[in-house]
PDB file of C-alpha atoms in Angstrom:
ATOM      1  CA  MET A   1       1.819   4.131  18.672  1.00 45.00           C
ATOM      2  CA  GLY A   2      -1.677   5.620  17.827  1.00 63.00           C
ATOM      3  CA  ALA A   3      -4.628   5.968  20.410  1.00 72.00           C
ATOM      4  CA  ASP A   4      -6.281   2.886  18.598  1.00 82.00           C
ATOM      5  CA  HIS A   5      -3.304   0.645  19.028  1.00 84.00           C
ATOM      6  CA  GLU A   6      -3.036   1.514  22.620  1.00 90.00           C
ATOM      7  CA  ALA A   7      -6.775   1.022  23.194  1.00 90.00           C
ATOM      8  CA  VAL A   8      -6.774  -2.305  21.581  1.00 92.00           C
ATOM      9  CA  ARG A   9      -3.611  -3.450  23.360  1.00 92.00           C
ATOM     10  CA  ALA A  10      -5.209  -2.467  26.668  1.00 93.00           C
ATOM     11  CA  ARG A  11      -8.296  -4.531  26.015  1.00 94.00           C
ATOM     12  CA  LEU A  12      -6.328  -7.502  24.897  1.00 95.00           C
ATOM     13  CA  GLY A  13      -4.303  -7.532  28.052  1.00 94.00           C
ATOM     14  CA  ARG A  14      -1.047  -9.355  28.669  1.00 94.00           C
ATOM     15  CA  VAL A  15      -2.544 -12.971  28.535  1.00 95.00           C
ATOM     16  CA  GLY A  16      -5.500 -14.413  26.732  1.00 96.00           C
ATOM     17  CA  VAL A  17      -6.778 -17.748  25.624  1.00 98.00           C
ATOM     18  CA  TRP A  18      -6.178 -19.054  22.028  1.00 96.00           C
ATOM     19  CA  THR A  19      -8.046 -22.167  21.139  1.00 96.00           C
ATOM     20  CA  PHE A  20      -9.342 -24.525  18.303  1.00 93.00           C
ATOM     21  CA  ALA A  21     -11.073 -26.450  20.913  1.00 95.00           C
ATOM     22  CA  PHE A  22     -14.632 -24.728  20.163  1.00 96.00           C
ATOM     23  CA  ASP A  23     -14.767 -26.221  16.667  1.00 93.00           C
ATOM     24  CA  ALA A  24     -15.566 -29.716  18.086  1.00 93.00           C
ATOM     25  CA  LEU A  25     -18.318 -28.413  20.187  1.00 96.00           C
ATOM     26  CA  ARG A  26     -22.118 -27.685  19.748  1.00 97.00           C
ATOM     27  CA  ALA A  27     -23.058 -24.124  20.165  1.00 98.00           C
ATOM     28  CA  VAL A  28     -24.685 -24.580  23.343  1.00 98.00           C
ATOM     29  CA  ASP A  29     -21.389 -26.022  24.862  1.00 98.00           C
ATOM     30  CA  VAL A  30     -19.382 -23.168  23.264  1.00 98.00           C
ATOM     31  CA  ARG A  31     -21.523 -20.647  24.946  1.00 98.00           C
ATOM     32  CA  GLU A  32     -21.055 -22.409  28.292  1.00 98.00           C
ATOM     33  CA  ALA A  33     -17.286 -22.779  27.908  1.00 98.00           C
ATOM     34  CA  VAL A  34     -16.762 -19.324  26.833  1.00 98.00           C
ATOM     35  CA  ALA A  35     -18.718 -17.956  29.772  1.00 98.00           C
ATOM     36  CA  ALA A  36     -16.480 -20.049  32.036  1.00 98.00           C
ATOM     37  CA  ILE A  37     -13.354 -18.626  30.528  1.00 98.00           C
ATOM     38  CA  GLU A  38     -14.588 -15.269  30.885  1.00 98.00           C
ATOM     39  CA  SER A  39     -15.416 -15.831  34.598  1.00 98.00           C
ATOM     40  CA  LEU A  40     -11.757 -16.817  35.129  1.00 98.00           C
ATOM     41  CA  GLY A  41     -10.828 -13.215  34.276  1.00 98.00           C
ATOM     42  CA  TYR A  42      -9.222 -13.575  30.753  1.00 98.00           C
ATOM     43  CA  PRO A  43      -9.474 -10.243  28.976  1.00 98.00           C
ATOM     44  CA  ALA A  44      -9.342 -11.804  25.441  1.00 98.00           C
ATOM     45  CA  LEU A  45     -10.258 -14.944  23.480  1.00 98.00           C
ATOM     46  CA  TRP A  46      -8.565 -15.829  20.161  1.00 98.00           C
ATOM     47  CA  VAL A  47     -10.156 -18.206  17.748  1.00 98.00           C
ATOM     48  CA  PRO A  48      -8.540 -19.312  14.578  1.00 94.00           C
ATOM     49  CA  GLU A  49     -10.050 -20.218  11.206  1.00 92.00           C
ATOM     50  CA  GLY A  50      -8.693 -23.457   9.813  1.00 82.00           C
ATOM     51  CA  GLY A  51      -9.704 -25.626   6.998  1.00 76.00           C
ATOM     52  CA  SER A  52     -12.209 -27.545   8.932  1.00 80.00           C
ATOM     53  CA  SER A  53     -13.327 -24.992  11.570  1.00 88.00           C
ATOM     54  CA  ARG A  54     -16.383 -22.882  12.076  1.00 93.00           C
ATOM     55  CA  GLU A  55     -17.084 -19.895   9.702  1.00 95.00           C
ATOM     56  CA  ILE A  56     -15.122 -17.309  11.717  1.00 97.00           C
ATOM     57  CA  LEU A  57     -17.324 -14.262  11.500  1.00 98.00           C
ATOM     58  CA  ALA A  58     -20.476 -16.411  12.734  1.00 97.00           C
ATOM     59  CA  HIS A  59     -18.012 -18.047  15.336  1.00 98.00           C
ATOM     60  CA  LEU A  60     -17.160 -14.491  16.699  1.00 98.00           C
ATOM     61  CA  SER A  61     -20.769 -13.555  16.932  1.00 98.00           C
ATOM     62  CA  LEU A  62     -21.561 -16.611  18.993  1.00 98.00           C
ATOM     63  CA  LEU A  63     -18.711 -16.086  21.275  1.00 99.00           C
ATOM     64  CA  LEU A  64     -19.367 -12.257  21.690  1.00 99.00           C
ATOM     65  CA  ALA A  65     -23.014 -12.954  22.389  1.00 98.00           C
ATOM     66  CA  ALA A  66     -22.180 -15.423  25.102  1.00 98.00           C
ATOM     67  CA  THR A  67     -19.834 -12.920  26.960  1.00 98.00           C
ATOM     68  CA  ARG A  68     -20.332  -9.577  28.684  1.00 98.00           C
ATOM     69  CA  GLU A  69     -16.978  -7.898  28.677  1.00 98.00           C
ATOM     70  CA  MET A  70     -14.405 -10.181  27.065  1.00 98.00           C
ATOM     71  CA  THR A  71     -12.633  -8.969  23.823  1.00 98.00           C
ATOM     72  CA  VAL A  72     -12.974 -11.840  21.069  1.00 99.00           C
ATOM     73  CA  CYS A  73     -10.619 -11.869  18.272  1.00 98.00           C
ATOM     74  CA  SER A  74     -10.048 -13.914  15.167  1.00 98.00           C
ATOM     75  CA  GLY A  75      -6.760 -15.342  15.026  1.00 95.00           C
ATOM     76  CA  ILE A  76      -6.971 -15.325  12.114  1.00 94.00           C
ATOM     77  CA  ALA A  77      -9.720 -14.960   9.534  1.00 96.00           C
ATOM     78  CA  ASN A  78      -8.201 -16.162   6.299  1.00 92.00           C
ATOM     79  CA  VAL A  79      -8.505 -13.884   3.245  1.00 93.00           C
ATOM     80  CA  THR A  80      -8.803 -17.007   0.847  1.00 90.00           C
ATOM     81  CA  ALA A  81     -12.090 -17.942   2.688  1.00 91.00           C
ATOM     82  CA  ARG A  82     -14.281 -14.885   1.773  1.00 93.00           C
ATOM     83  CA  HIS A  83     -14.518 -11.949  -0.397  1.00 95.00           C
ATOM     84  CA  PRO A  84     -13.072  -8.766   1.036  1.00 97.00           C
ATOM     85  CA  GLU A  85     -16.656  -6.895   1.017  1.00 97.00           C
ATOM     86  CA  ALA A  86     -17.877  -9.867   2.980  1.00 97.00           C
ATOM     87  CA  MET A  87     -15.084  -9.564   5.499  1.00 97.00           C
ATOM     88  CA  ALA A  88     -15.646  -5.733   5.798  1.00 97.00           C
ATOM     89  CA  GLY A  89     -19.544  -6.123   6.061  1.00 96.00           C
ATOM     90  CA  GLY A  90     -18.879  -8.868   8.748  1.00 97.00           C
ATOM     91  CA  GLY A  91     -16.525  -6.786  10.607  1.00 97.00           C
ATOM     92  CA  ARG A  92     -18.662  -3.715  10.656  1.00 96.00           C
ATOM     93  CA  THR A  93     -21.593  -5.607  11.745  1.00 96.00           C
ATOM     94  CA  LEU A  94     -19.789  -7.071  14.768  1.00 98.00           C
ATOM     95  CA  ALA A  95     -18.354  -3.729  15.620  1.00 97.00           C
ATOM     96  CA  ASP A  96     -21.829  -2.234  15.374  1.00 96.00           C
ATOM     97  CA  ALA A  97     -23.197  -4.902  17.715  1.00 97.00           C
ATOM     98  CA  TYR A  98     -20.292  -5.425  20.207  1.00 98.00           C
ATOM     99  CA  GLY A  99     -18.136  -2.155  19.880  1.00 97.00           C
ATOM    100  CA  GLU A 100     -14.544  -2.277  21.153  1.00 96.00           C
ATOM    101  CA  ARG A 101     -14.998  -6.165  22.122  1.00 98.00           C
ATOM    102  CA  VAL A 102     -14.238  -7.353  18.613  1.00 98.00           C
ATOM    103  CA  VAL A 103     -10.869  -7.506  17.006  1.00 98.00           C
ATOM    104  CA  LEU A 104     -10.668  -8.823  13.328  1.00 98.00           C
ATOM    105  CA  GLY A 105      -7.431 -10.531  12.896  1.00 98.00           C
ATOM    106  CA  ILE A 106      -6.981 -11.388   9.176  1.00 98.00           C
ATOM    107  CA  GLY A 107      -4.188 -13.140   7.357  1.00 95.00           C
ATOM    108  CA  ILE A 108      -3.209 -14.291   3.946  1.00 92.00           C
ATOM    109  CA  GLY A 109      -2.815 -17.937   5.047  1.00 81.00           C
ATOM    110  CA  HIS A 110      -0.516 -20.514   3.501  1.00 71.00           C
ATOM    111  CA  GLN A 111       0.074 -22.072   0.214  1.00 70.00           C
ATOM    112  CA  THR A 112      -1.473 -25.253   1.096  1.00 75.00           C
ATOM    113  CA  THR A 113      -4.756 -23.359   2.420  1.00 74.00           C
ATOM    114  CA  ALA A 114      -4.882 -21.313  -0.945  1.00 69.00           C
ATOM    115  CA  GLY A 115      -4.534 -24.567  -2.886  1.00 71.00           C
ATOM    116  CA  ARG A 116      -7.233 -26.343  -0.977  1.00 73.00           C
ATOM    117  CA  ARG A 117      -9.499 -23.449  -1.855  1.00 70.00           C
ATOM    118  CA  ARG A 118      -8.429 -23.614  -5.460  1.00 74.00           C
ATOM    119  CA  GLN A 119      -6.698 -20.161  -5.411  1.00 77.00           C
ATOM    120  CA  GLU A 120      -3.439 -19.197  -6.810  1.00 80.00           C
ATOM    121  CA  TRP A 121      -0.551 -18.525  -4.326  1.00 76.00           C
ATOM    122  CA  GLU A 122       1.410 -15.684  -5.558  1.00 86.00           C
ATOM    123  CA  ASP A 123       2.641 -12.210  -4.164  1.00 93.00           C
ATOM    124  CA  PRO A 124       1.153 -12.587  -0.599  1.00 93.00           C
ATOM    125  CA  ILE A 125       1.923  -8.830   0.105  1.00 96.00           C
ATOM    126  CA  GLY A 126       0.363  -7.597  -3.099  1.00 96.00           C
ATOM    127  CA  ARG A 127      -2.705  -9.747  -2.417  1.00 95.00           C
ATOM    128  CA  MET A 128      -3.140  -8.390   1.257  1.00 97.00           C
ATOM    129  CA  VAL A 129      -2.906  -4.990   0.005  1.00 98.00           C
ATOM    130  CA  ALA A 130      -5.457  -5.447  -2.739  1.00 97.00           C
ATOM    131  CA  TYR A 131      -7.653  -7.278  -0.143  1.00 97.00           C
ATOM    132  CA  LEU A 132      -7.457  -4.339   2.389  1.00 98.00           C
ATOM    133  CA  ASP A 133      -8.124  -1.636  -0.265  1.00 98.00           C
ATOM    134  CA  ALA A 134     -11.190  -3.689  -1.206  1.00 98.00           C
ATOM    135  CA  MET A 135     -12.255  -3.898   2.566  1.00 97.00           C
ATOM    136  CA  ASP A 136     -11.674  -0.093   3.017  1.00 96.00           C
ATOM    137  CA  ALA A 137     -13.584   0.613  -0.097  1.00 97.00           C
ATOM    138  CA  ALA A 138     -16.634  -1.413   1.005  1.00 95.00           C
ATOM    139  CA  ARG A 139     -19.619   0.400   2.463  1.00 87.00           C
ATOM    140  CA  MET A 140     -22.056  -2.097   3.820  1.00 82.00           C
ATOM    141  CA  GLY A 141     -24.484  -1.076   6.469  1.00 84.00           C
ATOM    142  CA  PRO A 142     -24.391   1.793   8.848  1.00 88.00           C
ATOM    143  CA  ASP A 143     -21.137   3.080  10.212  1.00 90.00           C
ATOM    144  CA  PRO A 144     -20.523   1.579  13.658  1.00 93.00           C
ATOM    145  CA  ASP A 145     -19.852   3.919  16.417  1.00 94.00           C
ATOM    146  CA  VAL A 146     -16.186   2.365  16.713  1.00 92.00           C
ATOM    147  CA  PRO A 147     -13.921   1.506  13.914  1.00 92.00           C
ATOM    148  CA  VAL A 148     -13.341  -2.123  13.023  1.00 94.00           C
ATOM    149  CA  HIS A 149     -10.009  -2.862  14.861  1.00 96.00           C
ATOM    150  CA  ARG A 150      -8.019  -5.216  12.715  1.00 96.00           C
ATOM    151  CA  LEU A 151      -4.726  -6.910  13.057  1.00 97.00           C
ATOM    152  CA  ILE A 152      -2.684  -8.496  10.188  1.00 98.00           C
ATOM    153  CA  ALA A 153      -1.063 -11.843  10.546  1.00 96.00           C
ATOM    154  CA  ALA A 154       2.592 -11.137   9.940  1.00 96.00           C
ATOM    155  CA  LEU A 155       5.913 -12.732  10.403  1.00 94.00           C
ATOM    156  CA  GLY A 156       8.270 -11.312   7.697  1.00 96.00           C
ATOM    157  CA  PRO A 157       9.539  -7.635   7.641  1.00 98.00           C
ATOM    158  CA  ARG A 158       7.154  -6.573   4.601  1.00 98.00           C
ATOM    159  CA  MET A 159       3.984  -8.044   6.130  1.00 97.00           C
ATOM    160  CA  LEU A 160       4.853  -6.439   9.525  1.00 98.00           C
ATOM    161  CA  GLN A 161       5.316  -3.161   7.860  1.00 98.00           C
ATOM    162  CA  LEU A 162       1.975  -3.536   6.204  1.00 98.00           C
ATOM    163  CA  ALA A 163       0.456  -4.425   9.598  1.00 97.00           C
ATOM    164  CA  ALA A 164       1.945  -1.229  11.107  1.00 96.00           C
ATOM    165  CA  SER A 165       0.487   0.974   8.389  1.00 97.00           C
ATOM    166  CA  ARG A 166      -2.875  -0.505   7.855  1.00 97.00           C
ATOM    167  CA  ALA A 167      -3.954  -2.104  11.018  1.00 97.00           C
ATOM    168  CA  VAL A 168      -3.769  -1.526  14.759  1.00 95.00           C
ATOM    169  CA  GLY A 169      -1.100  -4.272  14.897  1.00 94.00           C
ATOM    170  CA  ALA A 170       0.306  -7.594  13.806  1.00 96.00           C
ATOM    171  CA  HIS A 171      -0.654 -10.967  15.055  1.00 94.00           C
ATOM    172  CA  THR A 172       2.535 -12.840  15.046  1.00 91.00           C
ATOM    173  CA  TYR A 173       0.909 -16.217  16.055  1.00 78.00           C
TER     174      TYR A 173
END
């Protein structure tokens, strides 16, 4: 395991909070709720991106701005929802603003998600590799002081192998 992996693992801790609950709340209520969660001592908060949830990069920004130390993670940001340059630029902006406190979990989603977004579902591994290549090639804004820490949603052996080689780890939800 590399130094980045160990640092991210330490920041995430052994137990965190994962919730869809904020999607039904107004921003003012989200800020209050996340501050309460942080006050309970949880080191990490995970929020997903579903078909009817908040836009994940804006959501992460809202949560990070409302906390002081908690690590905030996308669990996951779906690659069918945005262009890889937008994902890279958003991740870089968040890392520039919040440093080590942000972890960008990204995933390929599922066939139903792709269909709902009128995208083809084929070769998930190849699609993720191409997406990561495009993210890595994107240069938007200044380089943050810390790298964008990313996790890849993975269940099968090939995606887990990809996560090991192209991210700080896997999000196995």
